[in-house]
Every structure is written in C-alpha cells, then in structure tokens.
Tab-separated table of C-alpha atoms in Angstrom:
chain	number	residue	atom	x	y	z
A	1	MET	CA	107.549	7.911	64.801
A	2	ARG	CA	108.325	11.602	64.577
A	3	LYS	CA	107.032	11.690	61.055
A	4	MET	CA	103.666	10.243	62.051
A	5	ARG	CA	103.340	12.708	64.933
A	6	ASN	CA	103.970	15.600	62.567
A	7	ILE	CA	101.350	14.330	60.131
A	8	ILE	CA	98.739	14.074	62.852
A	9	ILE	CA	99.545	17.481	64.346
A	10	PHE	CA	99.443	19.145	60.944
A	11	THR	CA	96.047	17.660	60.151
A	12	GLY	CA	94.635	18.695	63.496
A	13	ILE	CA	93.150	16.789	66.352
A	14	GLY	CA	89.812	18.438	65.577
A	15	LEU	CA	89.730	16.452	62.309
A	16	LEU	CA	90.330	13.101	63.999
A	17	SER	CA	87.241	11.489	62.556
A	18	LEU	CA	88.287	12.452	59.033
A	19	ILE	CA	91.782	11.105	59.632
A	20	LEU	CA	90.453	7.751	60.722
A	21	ILE	CA	88.170	7.554	57.697
A	22	ALA	CA	91.103	8.412	55.448
A	23	LEU	CA	93.314	5.800	57.068
A	24	VAL	CA	90.670	3.133	56.578
A	25	ALA	CA	90.467	4.138	52.934
A	26	VAL	CA	94.263	3.940	52.639
A	27	ASN	CA	94.162	0.472	54.128
A	28	ALA	CA	91.537	-0.646	51.631
A	29	TRP	CA	92.931	0.938	48.471
A	30	VAL	CA	96.692	1.219	49.001
A	31	ILE	CA	98.046	-1.275	51.498
A	32	GLN	CA	95.962	-4.303	50.608
A	33	ARG	CA	97.358	-4.714	47.150
A	34	PRO	CA	97.428	-8.076	45.323
A	35	VAL	CA	98.712	-10.690	47.753
A	36	THR	CA	101.478	-13.084	46.833
A	37	THR	CA	100.643	-16.486	48.262
A	38	THR	CA	102.964	-18.663	46.170
A	39	PRO	CA	106.710	-19.202	46.832
A	40	VAL	CA	107.719	-17.057	43.855
A	41	ILE	CA	106.844	-13.582	42.640
A	42	GLU	CA	103.791	-13.445	40.409
A	43	GLU	CA	103.563	-11.016	37.507
A	44	VAL	CA	103.203	-7.622	39.187
A	45	LYS	CA	103.684	-4.030	38.123
A	46	PRO	CA	107.047	-2.445	38.955
A	47	TYR	CA	107.143	0.027	41.858
A	48	GLU	CA	103.920	-1.161	43.509
A	49	TRP	CA	103.994	-2.595	47.023
A	50	ASN	CA	102.710	-6.158	47.238
A	51	LYS	CA	101.825	-7.845	50.511
A	52	VAL	CA	103.410	-11.270	50.968
A	53	LYS	CA	101.722	-13.587	53.446
A	54	LEU	CA	104.122	-15.939	55.188
A	55	GLY	CA	101.854	-17.991	57.454
A	56	GLY	CA	103.163	-20.712	59.741
A	57	ASN	CA	104.946	-19.469	62.860
A	58	ALA	CA	105.345	-15.922	61.510
A	59	LEU	CA	103.438	-13.803	64.047
A	60	SER	CA	103.522	-10.333	65.553
A	61	SER	CA	103.985	-9.900	69.295
A	62	ASP	CA	100.229	-9.710	69.921
A	63	GLY	CA	99.569	-12.877	67.907
A	64	SER	CA	98.322	-11.080	64.787
A	65	GLU	CA	99.457	-11.925	61.264
A	66	TYR	CA	103.011	-11.121	60.231
A	67	PHE	CA	103.829	-10.485	56.575
A	68	ILE	CA	106.362	-8.671	54.417
A	69	TRP	CA	106.105	-6.222	51.525
A	70	ASN	CA	107.831	-6.553	48.178
A	71	LYS	CA	108.306	-4.000	45.408
A	72	THR	CA	109.796	-5.070	42.088
A	73	GLY	CA	112.106	-2.833	40.105
A	74	GLU	CA	113.774	-2.889	36.726
A	75	THR	CA	117.293	-3.995	37.647
A	76	ASN	CA	118.812	-7.074	39.255
A	77	ASN	CA	119.781	-5.133	42.387
A	78	TRP	CA	117.972	-5.781	45.685
A	79	ILE	CA	117.401	-4.062	49.023
A	80	ILE	CA	116.478	-6.195	52.032
A	81	PHE	CA	115.244	-3.625	54.522
A	82	PHE	CA	114.580	-4.233	58.236
A	83	SER	CA	112.006	-1.865	59.722
A	84	GLY	CA	112.459	0.022	62.960
A	85	GLY	CA	109.852	0.652	65.606
A	86	GLY	CA	111.054	0.706	69.210
A	87	VAL	CA	112.000	-2.058	71.613
A	88	SER	CA	110.693	-4.030	74.598
A	89	TRP	CA	113.225	-5.062	77.221
A	90	ASP	CA	111.103	-6.245	80.181
A	91	ALA	CA	107.520	-6.745	81.359
A	92	GLN	CA	106.964	-3.067	82.097
A	93	SER	CA	108.130	-1.878	78.681
A	94	ALA	CA	106.174	-4.657	76.970
A	95	ALA	CA	103.008	-3.442	78.701
A	96	HIS	CA	103.252	-0.112	76.836
A	97	PRO	CA	103.140	-0.729	73.083
A	98	ILE	CA	102.930	2.026	70.489
A	99	LYS	CA	99.323	2.872	69.669
A	100	LEU	CA	97.757	5.427	67.351
A	101	ILE	CA	95.812	6.974	70.221
A	102	ASN	CA	99.097	7.727	72.002
A	103	PHE	CA	100.173	10.007	69.151
A	104	ILE	CA	96.810	11.743	69.142
A	105	LYS	CA	96.949	12.417	72.882
A	106	GLY	CA	100.473	13.755	72.541
A	107	GLY	CA	101.914	11.876	75.533
A	108	ASP	CA	104.362	8.985	75.695
A	109	THR	CA	103.981	7.191	72.372
A	110	GLY	CA	104.859	3.744	73.729
A	111	ASN	CA	107.832	1.445	73.284
A	112	TYR	CA	107.234	-0.851	70.277
A	113	PHE	CA	104.670	-1.826	67.640
A	114	PRO	CA	102.718	-4.939	68.791
A	115	ASP	CA	101.398	-5.540	65.263
A	116	ILE	CA	101.952	-4.229	61.750
A	117	PRO	CA	100.131	-0.859	61.576
A	118	PHE	CA	97.682	-0.668	58.683
A	119	TYR	CA	99.011	2.803	57.866
A	120	MET	CA	102.684	1.786	57.743
A	121	LEU	CA	103.105	1.998	53.985
A	122	THR	CA	101.831	5.572	53.991
A	123	LEU	CA	104.876	6.519	56.076
A	124	LEU	CA	107.504	4.922	53.839
A	125	GLY	CA	109.491	7.226	51.579
A	126	GLY	CA	113.169	8.041	51.202
A	127	MET	CA	115.175	5.186	49.760
A	128	MET	CA	111.977	3.115	49.529
A	129	ASP	CA	110.786	5.432	46.711
A	130	THR	CA	112.559	3.367	44.091
A	131	ASP	CA	110.563	4.935	41.247
A	132	ASN	CA	112.127	8.333	42.033
A	133	PRO	CA	114.986	9.098	39.605
A	134	ALA	CA	116.676	11.149	42.349
A	135	ASN	CA	116.944	8.035	44.518
A	136	PRO	CA	120.343	6.329	44.167
A	137	PHE	CA	118.396	3.054	44.372
A	138	HIS	CA	116.084	3.928	41.494
A	139	GLY	CA	114.992	0.739	39.756
A	140	TRP	CA	116.019	-1.586	42.578
A	141	ASN	CA	113.872	-4.418	43.951
A	142	VAL	CA	112.868	-4.075	47.618
A	143	VAL	CA	111.801	-6.479	50.323
A	144	TYR	CA	110.611	-4.661	53.439
A	145	LEU	CA	110.500	-6.603	56.723
A	146	PRO	CA	108.075	-4.906	59.142
A	147	TYR	CA	108.906	-4.956	62.854
A	148	SER	CA	106.257	-5.894	65.378
A	149	THR	CA	108.042	-7.964	68.030
A	150	GLY	CA	110.093	-5.462	70.066
A	151	ASP	CA	113.207	-7.651	69.924
A	152	PHE	CA	115.483	-6.211	67.209
A	153	HIS	CA	114.240	-9.002	64.890
A	154	ILE	CA	116.038	-11.759	66.859
A	155	GLY	CA	113.812	-13.005	69.720
A	156	ASN	CA	112.436	-16.524	70.136
A	157	ARG	CA	110.252	-16.557	73.245
A	158	THR	CA	106.583	-16.433	74.201
A	159	VAL	CA	106.092	-15.142	77.742
A	160	GLU	CA	103.134	-14.293	79.945
A	161	TYR	CA	103.476	-10.842	81.489
A	162	LYS	CA	101.213	-8.782	83.719
A	163	LYS	CA	100.248	-5.154	83.309
A	164	GLU	CA	100.382	-2.642	86.147
A	165	ASP	CA	96.749	-3.436	86.994
A	166	GLY	CA	97.541	-7.139	87.294
A	167	SER	CA	95.834	-8.224	84.083
A	168	PRO	CA	97.828	-10.770	82.054
A	169	PHE	CA	98.947	-10.489	78.442
A	170	THR	CA	101.045	-12.615	76.110
A	171	MET	CA	104.222	-11.186	74.605
A	172	ARG	CA	105.685	-12.963	71.592
A	173	TYR	CA	109.323	-12.122	70.993
A	174	ASN	CA	109.066	-13.777	67.607
A	175	GLY	CA	111.560	-11.845	65.526
A	176	ARG	CA	113.735	-14.822	64.668
A	177	ASN	CA	110.890	-16.901	63.247
A	178	ASN	CA	109.622	-13.917	61.271
A	179	VAL	CA	113.003	-13.203	59.716
A	180	GLN	CA	113.651	-16.856	58.890
A	181	SER	CA	110.271	-17.139	57.167
A	182	SER	CA	110.989	-13.894	55.318
A	183	LEU	CA	114.377	-15.145	54.175
A	184	ASP	CA	112.845	-18.374	52.872
A	185	TRP	CA	110.677	-16.252	50.583
A	186	ILE	CA	113.531	-13.941	49.647
A	187	TYR	CA	115.859	-16.807	48.755
A	188	ALA	CA	113.144	-18.273	46.515
A	189	ASN	CA	112.624	-14.976	44.682
A	190	ALA	CA	116.004	-13.226	44.544
A	191	ALA	CA	118.204	-15.797	42.887
A	192	LYS	CA	121.456	-13.876	42.447
A	193	PRO	CA	121.405	-10.086	42.860
A	194	ASP	CA	124.141	-8.104	41.154
A	195	LYS	CA	124.210	-5.706	44.114
A	196	LEU	CA	122.622	-6.465	47.486
A	197	LEU	CA	122.034	-3.844	50.163
A	198	ILE	CA	121.115	-5.303	53.567
A	199	ALA	CA	119.778	-2.283	55.414
A	200	GLY	CA	117.641	-1.100	58.290
A	201	GLU	CA	116.836	1.928	60.391
A	202	SER	CA	116.632	2.350	64.167
A	203	ALA	CA	115.749	-1.071	65.653
A	204	GLY	CA	115.948	-2.450	62.132
A	205	GLY	CA	119.506	-1.191	61.858
A	206	PHE	CA	120.406	-3.597	64.645
A	207	GLY	CA	118.469	-6.402	62.980
A	208	SER	CA	120.085	-5.865	59.599
A	209	ALA	CA	123.557	-5.922	61.170
A	210	PHE	CA	122.783	-9.124	63.113
A	211	TRP	CA	121.337	-10.999	60.128
A	212	ALA	CA	123.704	-9.670	57.459
A	213	PRO	CA	126.307	-12.479	57.676
A	214	GLU	CA	123.663	-15.188	57.228
A	215	ILE	CA	122.110	-13.374	54.277
A	216	ALA	CA	125.499	-12.665	52.715
A	217	ALA	CA	126.460	-16.330	52.999
A	218	HIS	CA	123.530	-17.146	50.718
A	219	TYR	CA	124.620	-14.553	48.141
A	220	LYS	CA	128.370	-15.092	47.982
A	221	ASP	CA	128.578	-14.014	44.352
A	222	SER	CA	126.756	-10.703	44.848
A	223	GLU	CA	128.322	-7.335	45.588
A	224	ILE	CA	127.208	-6.796	49.194
A	225	PHE	CA	126.666	-3.694	51.332
A	226	GLN	CA	125.290	-3.480	54.862
A	227	TYR	CA	123.806	-0.194	56.071
A	228	SER	CA	122.452	0.719	59.511
A	229	ASP	CA	120.755	4.093	59.905
A	230	SER	CA	120.385	5.582	63.420
A	231	SER	CA	121.084	2.498	65.518
A	232	PHE	CA	123.013	3.232	68.698
A	233	LEU	CA	121.687	2.279	72.139
A	234	LYS	CA	124.303	1.552	74.766
A	235	SER	CA	123.316	-0.458	77.828
A	236	ASP	CA	124.893	-3.034	80.106
A	237	LYS	CA	121.502	-4.761	80.015
A	238	TRP	CA	121.807	-6.046	76.455
A	239	PRO	CA	123.398	-9.446	77.196
A	240	THR	CA	120.684	-10.228	79.758
A	241	VAL	CA	117.836	-8.841	77.663
A	242	MET	CA	118.878	-10.685	74.528
A	243	ASN	CA	119.518	-14.053	76.114
A	244	GLN	CA	117.158	-14.180	79.089
A	245	GLU	CA	114.299	-11.905	78.047
A	246	TRP	CA	114.221	-12.573	74.303
A	247	HIS	CA	115.865	-16.049	74.269
A	248	ALA	CA	117.888	-14.957	71.254
A	249	ASP	CA	120.704	-17.463	72.036
A	250	PHE	CA	122.920	-14.762	70.633
A	251	VAL	CA	126.365	-16.386	70.614
A	252	ASN	CA	125.157	-19.608	68.993
A	253	ASN	CA	123.032	-17.837	66.410
A	254	PHE	CA	125.282	-14.929	65.510
A	255	GLY	CA	128.786	-16.040	66.450
A	256	TYR	CA	129.857	-13.354	68.942
A	257	ALA	CA	128.919	-12.103	72.387
A	258	PRO	CA	126.514	-9.185	72.891
A	259	GLU	CA	128.068	-6.107	74.475
A	260	ALA	CA	126.837	-2.842	75.971
A	261	ASP	CA	127.581	-1.200	72.600
A	262	ILE	CA	125.724	-3.915	70.708
A	263	ILE	CA	125.776	-2.226	67.305
A	264	GLY	CA	129.521	-1.681	67.653
A	265	ALA	CA	129.946	-5.365	68.513
A	266	ALA	CA	127.918	-6.338	65.442
A	267	PHE	CA	129.950	-4.180	63.068
A	268	LYS	CA	133.244	-5.381	64.528
A	269	ALA	CA	132.131	-8.977	64.060
A	270	ASN	CA	130.799	-8.322	60.562
A	271	GLY	CA	134.205	-7.007	59.597
A	272	HIS	CA	135.401	-10.617	59.570
A	273	LEU	CA	132.124	-12.587	59.291
A	274	MET	CA	131.019	-10.964	56.025
A	275	PRO	CA	132.566	-11.891	52.648
A	276	ALA	CA	135.731	-10.056	51.658
A	277	GLY	CA	134.910	-6.775	49.959
A	278	THR	CA	131.655	-6.200	51.832
A	279	VAL	CA	131.163	-2.507	52.571
A	280	LEU	CA	129.779	-1.619	56.011
A	281	LEU	CA	127.935	1.682	56.459
A	282	GLN	CA	126.402	3.690	59.291
A	283	SER	CA	124.607	7.043	59.383
A	284	TYR	CA	123.755	9.066	62.481
A	285	SER	CA	122.051	12.258	63.465
A	286	VAL	CA	124.521	13.365	66.130
A	287	TYR	CA	121.983	14.429	68.782
A	288	ASP	CA	119.234	11.926	67.936
A	289	GLU	CA	116.206	12.778	70.095
A	290	ILE	CA	114.556	9.336	69.904
A	291	LEU	CA	117.680	7.276	70.593
A	292	ILE	CA	118.508	9.487	73.587
A	293	HIS	CA	114.974	8.949	74.901
A	294	PHE	CA	115.157	5.159	74.583
A	295	GLN	CA	118.669	4.808	75.964
A	296	ASN	CA	117.695	6.737	79.079
A	297	ASN	CA	114.566	4.619	79.545
A	298	ILE	CA	116.392	1.330	79.073
A	299	ASN	CA	119.044	2.402	81.587
A	300	ASP	CA	116.418	3.540	84.133
A	301	TYR	CA	117.516	7.153	84.033
A	302	THR	CA	114.745	9.380	85.397
A	303	GLY	CA	116.582	12.692	85.686
A	304	PRO	CA	116.215	15.736	83.447
A	305	ARG	CA	116.734	15.350	79.705
A	306	ASP	CA	119.158	18.257	79.639
A	307	GLN	CA	122.158	19.179	77.509
A	308	ARG	CA	124.460	17.039	79.622
A	309	ILE	CA	122.436	13.922	78.823
A	310	ILE	CA	122.237	14.821	75.144
A	311	LYS	CA	126.000	15.336	74.927
A	312	GLU	CA	126.676	12.110	76.813
A	313	TRP	CA	124.727	10.008	74.315
A	314	SER	CA	126.345	11.856	71.407
A	315	GLU	CA	129.842	11.321	72.739
A	316	GLU	CA	129.235	7.604	73.339
A	317	MET	CA	127.915	7.204	69.812
A	318	ARG	CA	130.837	9.088	68.277
A	319	GLN	CA	133.341	7.053	70.279
A	320	SER	CA	131.736	3.921	68.872
A	321	VAL	CA	131.999	5.242	65.316
A	322	ALA	CA	135.616	6.296	65.815
A	323	ALA	CA	136.534	2.858	67.168
A	324	LEU	CA	134.924	1.136	64.181
A	325	ALA	CA	136.592	3.478	61.713
A	326	ALA	CA	139.968	2.672	63.256
A	327	ALA	CA	139.511	-1.091	63.457
A	328	VAL	CA	137.163	-2.339	60.721
A	329	PRO	CA	138.217	-2.465	57.062
A	330	ASP	CA	135.672	-1.202	54.528
A	331	TYR	CA	133.675	0.651	57.197
A	332	TYR	CA	132.380	4.153	56.437
A	333	TYR	CA	130.099	6.593	58.245
A	334	TYR	CA	127.900	9.630	57.672
A	335	LEU	CA	127.506	11.932	60.693
A	336	THR	CA	125.408	15.071	60.571
A	337	ASP	CA	123.719	17.687	62.715
A	338	TYR	CA	121.192	18.343	59.942
A	339	GLY	CA	117.877	19.507	61.397
A	340	LEU	CA	119.355	20.658	64.720
A	341	LYS	CA	116.704	22.201	66.960
A	342	ALA	CA	118.479	25.052	68.685
A	343	ALA	CA	115.971	25.274	71.531
A	344	LYS	CA	116.179	21.577	72.419
A	345	GLY	CA	119.684	20.781	71.268
A	346	THR	CA	118.503	17.624	69.491
A	347	THR	CA	118.388	16.365	65.917
A	348	PRO	CA	115.832	14.173	64.101
A	349	HIS	CA	115.721	10.386	64.156
A	350	THR	CA	116.425	8.322	60.998
A	351	PHE	CA	116.798	9.291	57.364
A	352	ALA	CA	116.387	6.134	55.297
A	353	THR	CA	112.606	6.083	54.842
A	354	ARG	CA	111.852	9.766	55.425
A	355	GLY	CA	111.779	12.830	53.207
A	356	ASP	CA	114.998	13.985	54.898
A	357	PHE	CA	116.761	11.249	52.929
A	358	TYR	CA	116.735	13.668	49.986
A	359	GLN	CA	117.519	16.805	51.989
A	360	ALA	CA	120.058	15.887	54.684
A	361	GLU	CA	123.444	17.402	53.948
A	362	GLN	CA	126.733	17.625	55.810
A	363	ASP	CA	129.902	19.422	54.727
A	364	GLY	CA	128.457	19.934	51.253
A	365	VAL	CA	127.626	16.254	50.724
A	366	LYS	CA	124.052	15.032	50.719
A	367	LEU	CA	123.299	11.707	52.382
A	368	LEU	CA	121.837	10.264	49.202
A	369	LYS	CA	124.936	11.285	47.208
A	370	TRP	CA	127.135	9.572	49.787
A	371	LEU	CA	125.158	6.349	49.524
A	372	GLY	CA	125.073	6.551	45.739
A	373	ASP	CA	128.814	7.116	45.517
A	374	VAL	CA	129.539	4.196	47.829
A	375	VAL	CA	127.057	1.664	46.478
A	376	ASN	CA	126.662	2.524	42.804
A	377	ASP	CA	130.074	3.956	41.992
A	378	ARG	CA	132.083	1.912	44.480
A	379	ASN	CA	133.643	5.143	45.742
A	380	PRO	CA	133.575	4.741	49.539
A	381	TYR	CA	134.345	7.577	51.940
A	382	SER	CA	133.127	8.976	55.250
A	383	VAL	CA	131.348	12.280	55.942
A	384	GLY	CA	131.277	14.303	59.152
A	385	SER	CA	134.731	13.496	60.485
A	386	LYS	CA	134.754	16.808	62.371
A	387	PHE	CA	132.330	15.277	64.871
A	388	LEU	CA	134.992	12.724	65.770
A	389	THR	CA	137.829	15.224	66.179
A	390	THR	CA	136.057	17.518	68.653
A	391	PRO	CA	134.827	15.162	71.385
A	392	GLU	CA	132.815	16.403	74.325
A	393	PRO	CA	133.521	14.651	77.620
A	394	ALA	CA	130.807	12.244	78.702
A	395	GLN	CA	129.840	12.456	82.329
A	396	ARG	CA	126.934	11.221	84.386
C-alpha cells in the first residue's frame, strides 16, 4: 500500500488523467496476458505472468472474478505466494474497502481489497522478479494468490451488512474457497518440486502460515520452507472474528485454536504439523507503520499514535519472535530497523514484493542474502538478535 501511495504522489495529482490512461494501458497490455483455462500449464514463455482463471465458487468479496497468476521459471523449484492487502473484521471495517480514489485523496486508504486491482501486477517486485540474477529465487516457478476477501485467506461466509447510511451490501469472506481452488490448480501443475517455498506478506503471511501444513502434506518429498513477511497483529478478537465473523471453523480446518497472537500460534503449531526438516521463517520491520495502524484499529484504540503506542506494538512483536525462537525447532527470524523514519519513529511495511527486498540490511546482512543462505544453501540463522535482548516495556 505504501508503495502505491508513493507512486501516485511522485507522479502528481495534477496528472491524474494521465495516470488513469496509463493504468488502463497497463491492464490491456501487461496484466491480461494469455489466459490458462485448462488444468495444466500450456506452453508459455519463462518469466511472464499468466492469468489463470479458476471459475466455480472462486470469487472476490464483492462478487467479482477471482483468479491467480503463474510465472514459469527454469528450475523445478516453486514459490506459492499469498498476497497481502488488509483485513475486514466486522461490518464497519467491511464497509470501507481499499479504493484507488482513497490513495489519490490522501486520506484513510481503507481496510481491504474487495476485488483484484487491475494494477496489482505493476506493484509486484522483490522476490517475484524471478528473472533477476540478484534474486535468490532466480529461475524459480511462482504461483501468486491475490487477496480480495479481507479474511486472511481462510473465510467461508457470505453476509449482508449495512453501511453507515443504511444501504446494504454483500460481503463474501470467500478466502477458503479461493485457496482450495488455487491449490487444485497448483497440485495439477507442480508435480514434485525439489524446493518449495510457501510464503506470504502482511495478511498473506498469516494465510501462508495457516495453509502451509496442508500444502506440505501434498509435497512430502519436497524440501519445504515457510516464510511470513510482516505478519503480526495481536488482538483478543481473533477467535471471535475467525469463527463467528468469517466462519473459518479454525480448529477443525487447521488443527489448533486461534489466539490473540495468531501468527505465533500458527508458527508454534507448524513446528509439529509440518514435515520434519521444514524450515520456518519470519521477517519484520521492527516499528512497522502499517501493522501498528491496523492493530490499533482492530483493538478500537482511538488515542494518539505516539511513541508509546509504537513501542508497545514493537515489544509485543519481539516477545512473540523470542518465544518462537526459544520453543520451535528450525525457526529463524530477520528483524531490522531498515528505513527508520526519525521524525515518526516508524519503519516501512513488508519487503518480499518491494524494491526494499534488495536493499534492506541489518548487522551487515542483507535480507535477500539471509533468505538465499537459508533456502538455497541450507545454512539457517537469525538476524537482528539485538532487538530481542534490549526489550522496551509495553504499557497501555
């Protein structure tokens, strides 16, 4: 989200008409590439995104078409990547989706994507640039699961809500159906990867952690890694939201109970649900401006977004990481204050699909080197341990 805001600001609001024309052109010439409509991959050029229509009950929250993107590589390694894009936790939050006009106006951007934005592919870089020799995942195959249901990719409910003005709208928490349809296609096209990275950023980091055991069970003979980038939102509301609002039936579907620290619960569970030898990875920007914003909104905090609130979120996140590092075998983390804004006291949100993937560095180790060492060289280690040894007391 921050990346898109920066693009729009740089271009200039005064050139809005030109931006819209350009985006339409992008949609026509870049995003709508040859469509795969059969169960298996057709002959396509490596490193080009291809739109895969799923049909059936695969729908975005507003009822529009849901699809996935696939990019072939030149190895037998695969990335299954879950997109981020906000969250909806009740009727009020669902009534405020993310819209392009919100970014242009410069106000509250909204809470979640209600459909798959036509400009989404123009925002994907970082580890998705598999034709870049500097990328540790150069040559890998990619399946990208967009996120347009506001439910961490796990919901299974259609509900009628009302907006503040009383007008009704339909919200489809349809993440579960979308992922299951996506996995049907993936299983038909990725027979037996040598290495498999199940990854996601922000909301997709939650989704990738939730779905990883099911995916790993299908690929028992592959070398498996699970990676969540920038996915920490602590709230006592999660059990109620997931089971009553989203109808995720969490315990039956995922095998453990949701907790306030839901990503911590997922990683703890994956420590024994995933095949032996699976490597579990997390990366965090230690004062993440977007995660702090969402956690405060979800927990109904309306006070000032001051340094105390920033430090509280950071301390809760670091306590979660420390607990996982102490309890979960084959768990490793990357913590960094790269990009710290001195005036605000915050750091950027997500690395995986942004240009910062190639620039972020902590204690002399770049994020991409860390991932490459862990995944390609099977040399796992953690970075940023100093953030765990100098805790700041959390207080409300």
